[in-house]
mmCIF file of C-alpha atoms (C1' of nucleotides) in Angstrom:
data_model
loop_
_atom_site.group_PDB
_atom_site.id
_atom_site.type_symbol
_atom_site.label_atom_id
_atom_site.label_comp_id
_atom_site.label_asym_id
_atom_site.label_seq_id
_atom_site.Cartn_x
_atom_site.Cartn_y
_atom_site.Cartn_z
ATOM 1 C CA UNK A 129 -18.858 6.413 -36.115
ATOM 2 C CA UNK A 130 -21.689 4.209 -35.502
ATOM 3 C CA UNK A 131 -21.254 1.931 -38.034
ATOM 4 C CA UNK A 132 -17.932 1.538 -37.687
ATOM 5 C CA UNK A 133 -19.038 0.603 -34.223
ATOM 6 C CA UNK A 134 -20.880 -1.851 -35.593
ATOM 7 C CA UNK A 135 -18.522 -3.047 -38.033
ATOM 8 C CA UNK A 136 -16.354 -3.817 -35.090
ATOM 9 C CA UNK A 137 -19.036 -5.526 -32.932
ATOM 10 C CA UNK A 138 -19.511 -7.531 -36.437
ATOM 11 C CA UNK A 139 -15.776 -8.523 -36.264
ATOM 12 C CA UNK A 140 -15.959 -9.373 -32.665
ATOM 13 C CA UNK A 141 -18.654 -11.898 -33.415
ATOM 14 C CA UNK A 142 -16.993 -13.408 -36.242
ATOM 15 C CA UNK A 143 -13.469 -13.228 -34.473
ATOM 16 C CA UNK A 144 -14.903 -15.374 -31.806
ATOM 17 C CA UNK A 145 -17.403 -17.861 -33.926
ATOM 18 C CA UNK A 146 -13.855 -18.252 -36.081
ATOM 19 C CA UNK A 147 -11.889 -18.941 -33.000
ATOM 20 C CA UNK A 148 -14.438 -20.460 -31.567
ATOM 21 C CA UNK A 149 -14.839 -23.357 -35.182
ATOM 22 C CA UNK A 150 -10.995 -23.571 -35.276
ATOM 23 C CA UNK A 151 -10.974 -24.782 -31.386
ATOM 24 C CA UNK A 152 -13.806 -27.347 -32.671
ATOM 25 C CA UNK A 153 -11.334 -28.583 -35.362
ATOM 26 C CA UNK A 154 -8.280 -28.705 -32.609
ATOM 27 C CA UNK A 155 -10.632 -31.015 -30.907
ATOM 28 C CA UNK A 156 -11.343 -33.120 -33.511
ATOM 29 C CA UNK A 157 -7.628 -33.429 -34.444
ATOM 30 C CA UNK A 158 -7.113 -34.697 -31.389
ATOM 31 C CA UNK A 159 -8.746 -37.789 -31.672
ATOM 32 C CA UNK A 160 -7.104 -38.753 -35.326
ATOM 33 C CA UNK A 161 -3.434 -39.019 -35.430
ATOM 34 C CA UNK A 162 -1.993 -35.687 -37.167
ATOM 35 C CA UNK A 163 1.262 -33.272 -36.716
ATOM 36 C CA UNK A 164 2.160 -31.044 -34.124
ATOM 37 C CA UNK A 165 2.652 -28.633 -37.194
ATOM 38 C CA UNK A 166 -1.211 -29.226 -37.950
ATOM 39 C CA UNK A 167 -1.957 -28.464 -34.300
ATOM 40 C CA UNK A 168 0.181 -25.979 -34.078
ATOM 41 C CA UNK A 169 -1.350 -23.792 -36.851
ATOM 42 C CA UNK A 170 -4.746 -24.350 -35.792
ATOM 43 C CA UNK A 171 -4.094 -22.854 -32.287
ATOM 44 C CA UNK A 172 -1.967 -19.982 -34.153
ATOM 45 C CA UNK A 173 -5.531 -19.498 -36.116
ATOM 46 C CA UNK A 174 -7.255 -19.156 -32.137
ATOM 47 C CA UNK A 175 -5.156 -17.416 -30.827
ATOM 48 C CA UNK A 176 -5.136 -14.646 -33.482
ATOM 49 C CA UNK A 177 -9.203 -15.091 -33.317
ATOM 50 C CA UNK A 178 -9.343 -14.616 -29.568
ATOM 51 C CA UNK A 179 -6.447 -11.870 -29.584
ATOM 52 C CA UNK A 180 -8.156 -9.557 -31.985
ATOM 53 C CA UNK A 181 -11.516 -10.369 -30.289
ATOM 54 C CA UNK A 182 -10.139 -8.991 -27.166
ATOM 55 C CA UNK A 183 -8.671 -5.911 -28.863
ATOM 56 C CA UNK A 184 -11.614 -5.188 -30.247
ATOM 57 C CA UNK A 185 -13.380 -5.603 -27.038
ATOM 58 C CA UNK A 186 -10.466 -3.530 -25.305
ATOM 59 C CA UNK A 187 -10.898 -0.920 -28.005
ATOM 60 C CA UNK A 188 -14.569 -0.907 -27.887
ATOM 61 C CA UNK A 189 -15.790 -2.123 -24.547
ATOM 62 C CA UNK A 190 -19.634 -3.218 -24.489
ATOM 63 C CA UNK A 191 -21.542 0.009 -24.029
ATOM 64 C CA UNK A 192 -22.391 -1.043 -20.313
ATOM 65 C CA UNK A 193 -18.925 -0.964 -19.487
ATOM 66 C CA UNK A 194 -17.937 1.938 -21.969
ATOM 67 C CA UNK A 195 -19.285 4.246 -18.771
ATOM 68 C CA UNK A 196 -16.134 3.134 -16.521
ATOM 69 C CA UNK A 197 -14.332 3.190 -19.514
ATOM 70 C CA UNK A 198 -13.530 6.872 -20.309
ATOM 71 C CA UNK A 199 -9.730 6.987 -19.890
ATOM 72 C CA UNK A 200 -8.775 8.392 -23.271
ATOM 73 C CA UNK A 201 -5.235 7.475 -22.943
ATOM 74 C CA UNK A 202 -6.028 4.084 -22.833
ATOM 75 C CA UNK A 203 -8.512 3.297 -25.922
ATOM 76 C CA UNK A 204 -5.953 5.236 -27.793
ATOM 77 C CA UNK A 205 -3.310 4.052 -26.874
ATOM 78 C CA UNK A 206 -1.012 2.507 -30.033
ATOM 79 C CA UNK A 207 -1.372 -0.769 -28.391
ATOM 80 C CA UNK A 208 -5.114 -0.785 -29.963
ATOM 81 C CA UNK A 209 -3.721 0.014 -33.602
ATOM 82 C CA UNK A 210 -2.577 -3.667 -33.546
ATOM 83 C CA UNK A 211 -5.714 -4.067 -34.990
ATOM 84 C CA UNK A 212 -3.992 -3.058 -38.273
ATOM 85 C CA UNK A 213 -2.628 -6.200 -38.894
ATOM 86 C CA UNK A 214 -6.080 -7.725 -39.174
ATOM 87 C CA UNK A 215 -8.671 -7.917 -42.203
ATOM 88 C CA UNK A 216 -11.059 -4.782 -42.135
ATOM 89 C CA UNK A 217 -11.955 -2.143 -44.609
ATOM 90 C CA UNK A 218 -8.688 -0.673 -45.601
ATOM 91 C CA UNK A 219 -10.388 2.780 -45.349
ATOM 92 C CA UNK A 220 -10.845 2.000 -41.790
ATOM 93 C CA UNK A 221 -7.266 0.904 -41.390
ATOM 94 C CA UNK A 222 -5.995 4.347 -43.034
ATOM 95 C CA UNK A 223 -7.884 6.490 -40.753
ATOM 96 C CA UNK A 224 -6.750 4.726 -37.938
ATOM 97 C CA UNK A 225 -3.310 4.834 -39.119
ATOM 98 C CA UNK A 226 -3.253 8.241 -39.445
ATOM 99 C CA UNK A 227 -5.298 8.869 -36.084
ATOM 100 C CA UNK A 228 -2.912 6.534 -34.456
ATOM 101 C CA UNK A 229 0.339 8.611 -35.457
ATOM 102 C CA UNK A 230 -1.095 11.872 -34.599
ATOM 103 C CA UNK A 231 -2.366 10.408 -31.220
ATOM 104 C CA UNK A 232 1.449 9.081 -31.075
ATOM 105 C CA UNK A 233 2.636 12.322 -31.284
ATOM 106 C CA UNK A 234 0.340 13.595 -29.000
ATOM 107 C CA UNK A 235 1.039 10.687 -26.540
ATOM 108 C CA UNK A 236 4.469 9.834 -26.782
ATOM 109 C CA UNK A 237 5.270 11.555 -23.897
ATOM 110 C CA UNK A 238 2.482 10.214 -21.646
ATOM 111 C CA UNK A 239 4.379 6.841 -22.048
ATOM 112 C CA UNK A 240 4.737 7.144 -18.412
ATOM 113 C CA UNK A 241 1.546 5.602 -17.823
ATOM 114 C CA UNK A 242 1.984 2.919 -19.510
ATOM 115 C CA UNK A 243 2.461 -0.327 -17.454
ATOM 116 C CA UNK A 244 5.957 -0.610 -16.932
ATOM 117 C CA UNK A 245 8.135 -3.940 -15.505
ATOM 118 C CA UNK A 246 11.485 -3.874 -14.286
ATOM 119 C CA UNK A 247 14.186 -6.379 -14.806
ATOM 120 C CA UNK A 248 17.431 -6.460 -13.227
ATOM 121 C CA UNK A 249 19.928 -8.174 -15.741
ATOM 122 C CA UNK A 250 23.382 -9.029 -15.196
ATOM 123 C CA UNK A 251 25.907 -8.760 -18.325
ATOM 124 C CA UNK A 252 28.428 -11.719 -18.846
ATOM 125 C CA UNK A 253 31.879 -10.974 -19.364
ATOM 126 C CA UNK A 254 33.546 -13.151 -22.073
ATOM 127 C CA UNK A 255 37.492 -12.878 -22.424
ATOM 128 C CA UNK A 256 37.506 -9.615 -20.518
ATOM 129 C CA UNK A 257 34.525 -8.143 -22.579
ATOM 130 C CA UNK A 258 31.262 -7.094 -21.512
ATOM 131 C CA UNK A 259 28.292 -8.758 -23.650
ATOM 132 C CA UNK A 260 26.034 -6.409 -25.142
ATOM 133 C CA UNK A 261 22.715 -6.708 -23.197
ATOM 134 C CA UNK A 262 20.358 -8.570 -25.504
ATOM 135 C CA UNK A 263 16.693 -9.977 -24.728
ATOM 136 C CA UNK A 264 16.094 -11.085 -28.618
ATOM 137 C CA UNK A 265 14.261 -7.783 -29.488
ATOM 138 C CA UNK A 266 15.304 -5.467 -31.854
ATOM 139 C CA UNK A 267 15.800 -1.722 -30.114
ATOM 140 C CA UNK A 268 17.000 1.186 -31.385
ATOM 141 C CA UNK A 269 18.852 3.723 -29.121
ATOM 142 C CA UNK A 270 16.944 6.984 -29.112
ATOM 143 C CA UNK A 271 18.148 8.870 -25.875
ATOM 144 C CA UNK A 272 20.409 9.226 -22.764
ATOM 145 C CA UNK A 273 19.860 11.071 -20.138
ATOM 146 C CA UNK A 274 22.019 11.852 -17.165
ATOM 147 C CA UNK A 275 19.698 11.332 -14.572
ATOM 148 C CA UNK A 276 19.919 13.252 -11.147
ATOM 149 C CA UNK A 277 22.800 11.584 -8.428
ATOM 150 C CA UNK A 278 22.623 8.502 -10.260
ATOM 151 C CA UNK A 279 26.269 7.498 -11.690
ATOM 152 C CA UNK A 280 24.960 6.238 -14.790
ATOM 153 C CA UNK A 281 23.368 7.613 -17.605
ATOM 154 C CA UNK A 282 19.972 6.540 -18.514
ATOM 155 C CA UNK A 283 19.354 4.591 -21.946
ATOM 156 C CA UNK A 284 16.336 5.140 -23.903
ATOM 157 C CA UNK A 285 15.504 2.490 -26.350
ATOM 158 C CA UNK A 286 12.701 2.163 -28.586
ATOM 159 C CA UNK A 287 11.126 -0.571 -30.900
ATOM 160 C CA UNK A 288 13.277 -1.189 -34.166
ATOM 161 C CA UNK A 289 9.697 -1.743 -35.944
ATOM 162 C CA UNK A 290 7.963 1.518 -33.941
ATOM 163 C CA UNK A 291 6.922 2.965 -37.759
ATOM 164 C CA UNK A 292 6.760 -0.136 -39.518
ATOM 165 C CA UNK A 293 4.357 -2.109 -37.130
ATOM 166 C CA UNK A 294 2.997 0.689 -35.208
ATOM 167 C CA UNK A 295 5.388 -0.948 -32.005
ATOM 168 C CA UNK A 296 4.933 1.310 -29.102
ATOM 169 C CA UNK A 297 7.419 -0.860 -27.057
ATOM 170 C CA UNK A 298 10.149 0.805 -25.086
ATOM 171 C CA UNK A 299 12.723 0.125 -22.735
ATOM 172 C CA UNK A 300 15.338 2.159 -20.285
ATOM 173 C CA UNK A 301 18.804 0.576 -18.981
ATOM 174 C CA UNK A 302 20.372 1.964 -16.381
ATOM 175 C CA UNK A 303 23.551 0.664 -15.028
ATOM 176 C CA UNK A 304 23.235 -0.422 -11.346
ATOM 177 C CA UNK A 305 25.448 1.884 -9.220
ATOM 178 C CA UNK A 306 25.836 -0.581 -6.704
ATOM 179 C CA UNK A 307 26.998 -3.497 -9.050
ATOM 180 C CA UNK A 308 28.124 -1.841 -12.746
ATOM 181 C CA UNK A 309 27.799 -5.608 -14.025
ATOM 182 C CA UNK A 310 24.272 -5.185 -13.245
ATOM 183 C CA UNK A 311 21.960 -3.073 -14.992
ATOM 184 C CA UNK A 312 18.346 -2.111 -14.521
ATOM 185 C CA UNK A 313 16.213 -2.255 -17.384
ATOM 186 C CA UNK A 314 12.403 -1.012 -17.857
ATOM 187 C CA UNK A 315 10.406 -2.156 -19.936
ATOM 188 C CA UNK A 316 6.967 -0.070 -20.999
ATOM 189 C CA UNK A 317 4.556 -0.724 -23.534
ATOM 190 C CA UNK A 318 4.786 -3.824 -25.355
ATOM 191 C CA UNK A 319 5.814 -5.519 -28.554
ATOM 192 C CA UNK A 320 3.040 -5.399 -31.324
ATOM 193 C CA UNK A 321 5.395 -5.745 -33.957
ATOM 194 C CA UNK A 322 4.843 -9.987 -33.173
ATOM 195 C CA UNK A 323 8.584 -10.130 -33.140
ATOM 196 C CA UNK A 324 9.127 -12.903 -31.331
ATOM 197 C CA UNK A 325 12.428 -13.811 -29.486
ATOM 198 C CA UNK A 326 13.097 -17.126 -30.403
ATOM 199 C CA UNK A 327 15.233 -19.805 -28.627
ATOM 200 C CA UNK A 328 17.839 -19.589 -31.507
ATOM 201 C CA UNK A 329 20.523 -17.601 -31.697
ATOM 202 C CA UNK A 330 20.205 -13.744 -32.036
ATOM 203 C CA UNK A 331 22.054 -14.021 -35.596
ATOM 204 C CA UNK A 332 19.406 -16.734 -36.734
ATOM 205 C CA UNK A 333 16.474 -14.813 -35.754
ATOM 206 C CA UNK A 334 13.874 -13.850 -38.582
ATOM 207 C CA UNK A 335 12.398 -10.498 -39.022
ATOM 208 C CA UNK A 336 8.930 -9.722 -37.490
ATOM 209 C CA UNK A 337 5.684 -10.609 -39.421
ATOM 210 C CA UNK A 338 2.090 -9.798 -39.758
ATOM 211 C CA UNK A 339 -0.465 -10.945 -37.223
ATOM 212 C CA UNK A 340 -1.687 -13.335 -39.636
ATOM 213 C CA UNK A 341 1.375 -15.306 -39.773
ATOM 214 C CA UNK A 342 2.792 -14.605 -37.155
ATOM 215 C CA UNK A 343 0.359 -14.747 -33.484
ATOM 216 C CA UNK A 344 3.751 -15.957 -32.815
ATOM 217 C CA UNK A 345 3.654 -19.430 -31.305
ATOM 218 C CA UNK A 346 7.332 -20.710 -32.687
ATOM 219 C CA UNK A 347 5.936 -23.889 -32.980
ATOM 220 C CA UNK A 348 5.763 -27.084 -31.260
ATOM 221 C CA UNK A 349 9.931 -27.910 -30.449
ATOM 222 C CA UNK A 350 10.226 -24.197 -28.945
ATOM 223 C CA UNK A 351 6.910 -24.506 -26.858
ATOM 224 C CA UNK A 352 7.700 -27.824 -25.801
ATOM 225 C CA UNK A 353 11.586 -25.845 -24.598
ATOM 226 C CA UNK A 354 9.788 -23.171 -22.825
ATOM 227 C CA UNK A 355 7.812 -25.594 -20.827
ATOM 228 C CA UNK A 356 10.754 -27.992 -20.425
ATOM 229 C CA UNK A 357 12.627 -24.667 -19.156
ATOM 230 C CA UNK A 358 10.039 -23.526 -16.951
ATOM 231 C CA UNK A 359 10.350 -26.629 -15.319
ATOM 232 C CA UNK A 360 13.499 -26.365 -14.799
ATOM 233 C CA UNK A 361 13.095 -23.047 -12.886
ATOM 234 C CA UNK A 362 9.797 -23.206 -11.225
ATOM 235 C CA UNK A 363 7.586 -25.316 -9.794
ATOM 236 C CA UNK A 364 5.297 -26.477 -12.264
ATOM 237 C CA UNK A 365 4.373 -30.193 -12.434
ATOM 238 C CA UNK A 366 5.112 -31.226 -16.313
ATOM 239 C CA UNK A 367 5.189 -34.858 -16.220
ATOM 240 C CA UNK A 368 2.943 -36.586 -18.855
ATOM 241 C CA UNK A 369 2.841 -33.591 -21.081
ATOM 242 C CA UNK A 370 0.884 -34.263 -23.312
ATOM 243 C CA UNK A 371 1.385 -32.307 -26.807
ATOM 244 C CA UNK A 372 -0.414 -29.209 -24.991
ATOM 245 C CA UNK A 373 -1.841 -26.883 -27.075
ATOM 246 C CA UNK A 374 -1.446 -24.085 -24.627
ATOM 247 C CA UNK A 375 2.045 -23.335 -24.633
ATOM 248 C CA UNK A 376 3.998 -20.927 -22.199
ATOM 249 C CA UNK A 377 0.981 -20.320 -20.549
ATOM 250 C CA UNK A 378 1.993 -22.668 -17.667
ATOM 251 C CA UNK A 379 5.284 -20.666 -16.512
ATOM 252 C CA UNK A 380 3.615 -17.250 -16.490
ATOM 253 C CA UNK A 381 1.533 -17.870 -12.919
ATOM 254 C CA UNK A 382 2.043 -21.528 -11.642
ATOM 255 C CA UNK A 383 0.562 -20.501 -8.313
ATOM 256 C CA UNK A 384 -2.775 -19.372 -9.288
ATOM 257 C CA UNK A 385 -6.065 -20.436 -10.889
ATOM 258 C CA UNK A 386 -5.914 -18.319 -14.011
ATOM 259 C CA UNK A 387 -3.229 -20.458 -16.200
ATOM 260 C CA UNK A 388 -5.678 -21.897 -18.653
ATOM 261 C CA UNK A 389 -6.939 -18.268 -19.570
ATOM 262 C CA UNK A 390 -3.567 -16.916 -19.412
ATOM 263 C CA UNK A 391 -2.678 -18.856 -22.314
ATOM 264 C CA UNK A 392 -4.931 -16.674 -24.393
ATOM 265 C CA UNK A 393 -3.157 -13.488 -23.288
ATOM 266 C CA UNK A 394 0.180 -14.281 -22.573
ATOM 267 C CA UNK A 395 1.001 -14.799 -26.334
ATOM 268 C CA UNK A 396 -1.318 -12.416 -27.741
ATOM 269 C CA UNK A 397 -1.737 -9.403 -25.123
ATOM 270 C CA UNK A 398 0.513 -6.668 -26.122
ATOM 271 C CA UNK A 399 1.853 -6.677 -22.286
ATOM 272 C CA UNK A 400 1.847 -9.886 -21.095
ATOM 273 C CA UNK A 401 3.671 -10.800 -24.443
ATOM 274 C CA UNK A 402 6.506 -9.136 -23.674
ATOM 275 C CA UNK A 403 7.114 -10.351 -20.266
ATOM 276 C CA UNK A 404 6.622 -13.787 -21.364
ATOM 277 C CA UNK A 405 8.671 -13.403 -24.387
ATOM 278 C CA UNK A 406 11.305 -11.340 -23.497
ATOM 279 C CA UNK A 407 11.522 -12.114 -20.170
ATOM 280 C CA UNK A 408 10.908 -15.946 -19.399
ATOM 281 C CA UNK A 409 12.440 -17.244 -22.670
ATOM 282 C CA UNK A 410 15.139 -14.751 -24.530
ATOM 283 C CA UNK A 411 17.609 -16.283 -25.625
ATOM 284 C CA UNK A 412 20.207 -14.430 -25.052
ATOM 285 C CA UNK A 413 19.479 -13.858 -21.458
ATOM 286 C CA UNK A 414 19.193 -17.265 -19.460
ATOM 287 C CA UNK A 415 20.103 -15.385 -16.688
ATOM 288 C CA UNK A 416 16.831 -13.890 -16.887
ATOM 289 C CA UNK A 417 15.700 -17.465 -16.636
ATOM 290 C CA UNK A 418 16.128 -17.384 -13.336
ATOM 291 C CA UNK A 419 13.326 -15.169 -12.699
ATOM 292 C CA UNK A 420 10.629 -17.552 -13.413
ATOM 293 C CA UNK A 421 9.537 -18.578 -10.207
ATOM 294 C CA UNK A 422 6.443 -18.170 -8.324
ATOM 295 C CA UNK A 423 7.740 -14.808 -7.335
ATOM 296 C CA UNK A 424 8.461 -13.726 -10.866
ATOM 297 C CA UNK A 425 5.729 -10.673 -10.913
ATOM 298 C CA UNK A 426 3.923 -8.250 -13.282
ATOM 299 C CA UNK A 427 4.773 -5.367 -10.894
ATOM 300 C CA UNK A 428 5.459 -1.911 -10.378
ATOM 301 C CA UNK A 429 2.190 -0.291 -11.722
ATOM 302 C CA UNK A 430 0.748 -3.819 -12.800
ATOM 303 C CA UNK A 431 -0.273 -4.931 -9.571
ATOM 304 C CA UNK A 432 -3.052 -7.040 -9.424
ATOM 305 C CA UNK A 433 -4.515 -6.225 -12.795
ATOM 306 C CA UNK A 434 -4.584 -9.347 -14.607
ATOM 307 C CA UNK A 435 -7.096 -11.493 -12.688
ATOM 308 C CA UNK A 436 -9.895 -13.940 -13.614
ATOM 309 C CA UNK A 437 -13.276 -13.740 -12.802
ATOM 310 C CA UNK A 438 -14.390 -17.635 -12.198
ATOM 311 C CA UNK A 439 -17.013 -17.940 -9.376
ATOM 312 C CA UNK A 440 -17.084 -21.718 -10.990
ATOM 313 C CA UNK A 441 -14.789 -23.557 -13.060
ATOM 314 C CA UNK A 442 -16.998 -23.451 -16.140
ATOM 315 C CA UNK A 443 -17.082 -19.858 -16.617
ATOM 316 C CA UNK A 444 -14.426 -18.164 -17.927
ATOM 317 C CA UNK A 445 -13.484 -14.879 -17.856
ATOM 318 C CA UNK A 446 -10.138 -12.172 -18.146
ATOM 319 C CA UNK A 447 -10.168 -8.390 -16.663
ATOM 320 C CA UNK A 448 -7.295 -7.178 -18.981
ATOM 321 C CA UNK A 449 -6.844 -3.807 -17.686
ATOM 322 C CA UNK A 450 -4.049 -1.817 -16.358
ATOM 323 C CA UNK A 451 -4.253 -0.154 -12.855
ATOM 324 C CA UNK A 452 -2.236 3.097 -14.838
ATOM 325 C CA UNK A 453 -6.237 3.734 -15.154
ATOM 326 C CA UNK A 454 -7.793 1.939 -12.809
ATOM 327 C CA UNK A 455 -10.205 1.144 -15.709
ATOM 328 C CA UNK A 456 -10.682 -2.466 -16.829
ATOM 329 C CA UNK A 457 -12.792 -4.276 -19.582
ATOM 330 C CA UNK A 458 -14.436 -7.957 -18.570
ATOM 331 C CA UNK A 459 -14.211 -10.861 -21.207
ATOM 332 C CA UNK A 460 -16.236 -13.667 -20.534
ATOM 333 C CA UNK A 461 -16.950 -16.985 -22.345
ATOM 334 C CA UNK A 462 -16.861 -20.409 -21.410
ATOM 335 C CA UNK A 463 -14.437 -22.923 -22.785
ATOM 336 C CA UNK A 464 -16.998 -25.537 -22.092
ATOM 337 C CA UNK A 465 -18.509 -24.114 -25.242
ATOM 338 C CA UNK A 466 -15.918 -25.298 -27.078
ATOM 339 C CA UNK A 467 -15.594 -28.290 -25.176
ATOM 340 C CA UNK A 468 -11.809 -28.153 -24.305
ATOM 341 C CA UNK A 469 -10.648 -26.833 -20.887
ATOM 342 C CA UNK A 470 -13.520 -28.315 -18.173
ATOM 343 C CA UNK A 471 -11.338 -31.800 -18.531
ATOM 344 C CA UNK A 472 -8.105 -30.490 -19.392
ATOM 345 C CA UNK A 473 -7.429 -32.821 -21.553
ATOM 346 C CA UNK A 474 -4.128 -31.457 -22.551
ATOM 347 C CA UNK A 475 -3.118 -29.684 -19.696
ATOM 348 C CA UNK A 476 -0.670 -30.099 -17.735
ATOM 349 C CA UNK A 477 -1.797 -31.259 -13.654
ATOM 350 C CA UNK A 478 -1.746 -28.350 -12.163
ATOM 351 C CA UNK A 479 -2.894 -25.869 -14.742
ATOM 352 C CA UNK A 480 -6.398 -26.226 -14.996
ATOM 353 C CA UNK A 481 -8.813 -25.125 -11.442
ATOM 354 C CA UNK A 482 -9.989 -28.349 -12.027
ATOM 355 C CA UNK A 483 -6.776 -30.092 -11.910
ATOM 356 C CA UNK A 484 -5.275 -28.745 -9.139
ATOM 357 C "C1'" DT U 222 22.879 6.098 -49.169
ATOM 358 C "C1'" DC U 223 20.642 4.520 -45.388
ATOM 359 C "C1'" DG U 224 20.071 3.071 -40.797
ATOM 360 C "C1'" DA U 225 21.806 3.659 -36.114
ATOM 361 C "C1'" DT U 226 23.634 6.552 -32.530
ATOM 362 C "C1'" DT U 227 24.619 10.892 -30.226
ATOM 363 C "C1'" DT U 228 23.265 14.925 -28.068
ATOM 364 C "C1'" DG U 229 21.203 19.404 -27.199
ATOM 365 C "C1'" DA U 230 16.635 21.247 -27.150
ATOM 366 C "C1'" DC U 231 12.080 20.855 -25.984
ATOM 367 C "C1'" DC U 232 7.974 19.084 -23.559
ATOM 368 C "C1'" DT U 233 5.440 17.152 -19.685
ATOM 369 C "C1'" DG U 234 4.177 15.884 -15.157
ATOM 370 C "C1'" DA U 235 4.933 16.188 -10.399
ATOM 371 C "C1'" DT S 155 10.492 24.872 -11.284
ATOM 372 C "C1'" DC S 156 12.937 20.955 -12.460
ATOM 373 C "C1'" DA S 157 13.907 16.092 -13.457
ATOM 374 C "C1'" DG S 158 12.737 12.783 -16.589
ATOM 375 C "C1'" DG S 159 11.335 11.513 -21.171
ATOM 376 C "C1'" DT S 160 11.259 12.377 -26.084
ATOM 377 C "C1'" DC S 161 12.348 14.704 -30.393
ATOM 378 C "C1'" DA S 162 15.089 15.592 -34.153
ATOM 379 C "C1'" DA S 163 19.217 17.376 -36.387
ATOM 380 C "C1'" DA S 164 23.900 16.134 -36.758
ATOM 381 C "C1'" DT S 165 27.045 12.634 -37.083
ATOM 382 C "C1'" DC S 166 28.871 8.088 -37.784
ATOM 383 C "C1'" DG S 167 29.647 3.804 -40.005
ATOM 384 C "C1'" DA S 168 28.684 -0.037 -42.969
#
DNA sequence: TCGATTTGACCTGA
DNA sequence: TCAGGTCAAATCGA
């Protein structure tokens, strides 16, 4: 137990030098001419470092925090078992496998707790038929409930990749009783499975990967569309764009200070992931596009957990944490170190607390 | 044959 | 106690 505690702490070190030598490179690359593609890969290479530092900080919070951290529900959640897609000890990996389905078992019906969003989503009608409701994941019906005085049944969908990639994600529909065109939809847990919705059609999508493939970042024409169509329904200044190597990170939050550290999550945090990904950008549900706005929320039982701890512009730091538990784990470091981020070179105006 | 859906039973939390 | 959420066997369809 303790050395697998150290093991970890090991991992979290070398997680963050990695990400930490690959931002070093990005920086480099910027001053030689070289692809997007190039780019591209080296922040998939970060973000996978930073995103399994955090989980491994998340999973095993720093012993002074580990005393506000005693919500069992939450450390074991399946969320944490993303960790399989990683590098350890595949002896560790099978315990925590098996752990991780019995504590599935033992959970699954706790998923209550689990953050949820709501999305109201309006089907289109072509030639007299209804469009199936699609957001560009892959769900599998697994219940319907009538629920009490509402008109509707309740629809219970689950991850298509819940065994194969340990995908904990979920997701209710409801039809609306007040419009039946409209239907409410919750979403709870998030996609681990890295299956990304892309910005192609639902027939041309590819199947979900690995982490180490696939930090999904779709590359540089489908980043550069998601900031092009967050433009288009926010706020956000985008002019001058430079090739930024933050993508999506921009439309989450345009009102706040916490975009630059955002970008680290949004992609990679097994919550935030979803909203971005499902929510901002599915293809199949522009509608949805609509949403991203200032107002465009983490809600329900998210309120008010994702903040950044910044007293100055140097320091960096995330609470990930959801208010289901009213436990959180602190992250800091300091882009300085890396030397991107205090001049926002490649940010947008308007991202960056010192660009605003 | 295999994966998806349906549906009644069971479990949990309020 | 009961409504909501999930399980899992039965069924369907490609």
């Amino acid at each position: 137990m303790q050395s697998e505690k150290g093991w970890e702490q090991k991992a979290l070190v070398s997680e963050l030098i990695q990400g930490l030598e690959i931002a070093r490179k990005l920086k480099e690359d910027f001053n030689i001419p070289s692809s997007i593609d190039t780019r591209d890969s080296l922040l998939q290479r970060i973000l996978c470092s930073y995103n399994k530092a955090l989980l491994l900080l998340r999973r095993n919070p720093p012993i002074s925090n580990s005393e506000t951290m005693h919500q069992p529900t939450q450390t074991s959640s399946p969320q944490s078992l993303q960790l399989r897609h990683q590098s350890p000890p595949k002896e560790h990996f099978e315990g925590a496998l098996k752990n991780h389905h019995q504590e599935l078992k033992q959970t699954a019906k706790k998923r209550k707790k689990l953050p949820k969003r709501t999305e109201q989503v309006r089907v289109k009608i072509e030639n007299g038929v209804e469009e199936p409701l699609q957001d560009g994941y892959s769900w599998r019906k697994y219940g319907q409930k009538n629920i009490l005085n509402a008109k509707y049944p309740r629809s219970y969908y689950r991850c298509t990749f819940q065994k194969s990639k340990d995908c904990c994600a979920t997701k209710q529909v409801q039809r609306s009783e007040e419009d039946p065109n409209v239907f409410d939809i919750s979403y709870r847990g998030s996609h681990v499975c890295s299956h990304v919705p892309s910005l192609k059609s639902p027939d041309t999508e590819e199947k979900p990967q690995g982490c180490d493939n696939n930090v999904q970042f779709h590359g540089a024409e489908s980043w550069r569309e998601r900031v092009t169509n967050c433009t288009n329904t926010s706020t956000v200044e985008t002019d001058n764009v430079t090739p930024n190597p933050f993508p999506s990170f921009g439309c989450m939050i345009q009102d706040n200070h916490h975009m630059f550290l955002s970008s680290f999550v949004l992609e990679n945090d097994p919550f935030f992931s979803t909203i971005s990904q499902t929510s901002l950008f599915s293809p199949n549900t522009p509608e949805l596009n609509s949403l991203v706005s200032p107002s465009f929320h983490v809600h329900d039982e998210f309120d008010g957990v994702f903040e950044k701890l910044c007293p100055d512009s140097n320091a960096a730091g995330i609470v990930l944490a959801d208010t289901s538990t009213t436990n959180f784990s602190t992250f800091d470091f300091s882009f300085d170190a890396v030397g991107i981020g205090a001049s926002c070179p490649s940010m947008p105006r308007g991202f960056h607390p010192k660009c605003t």
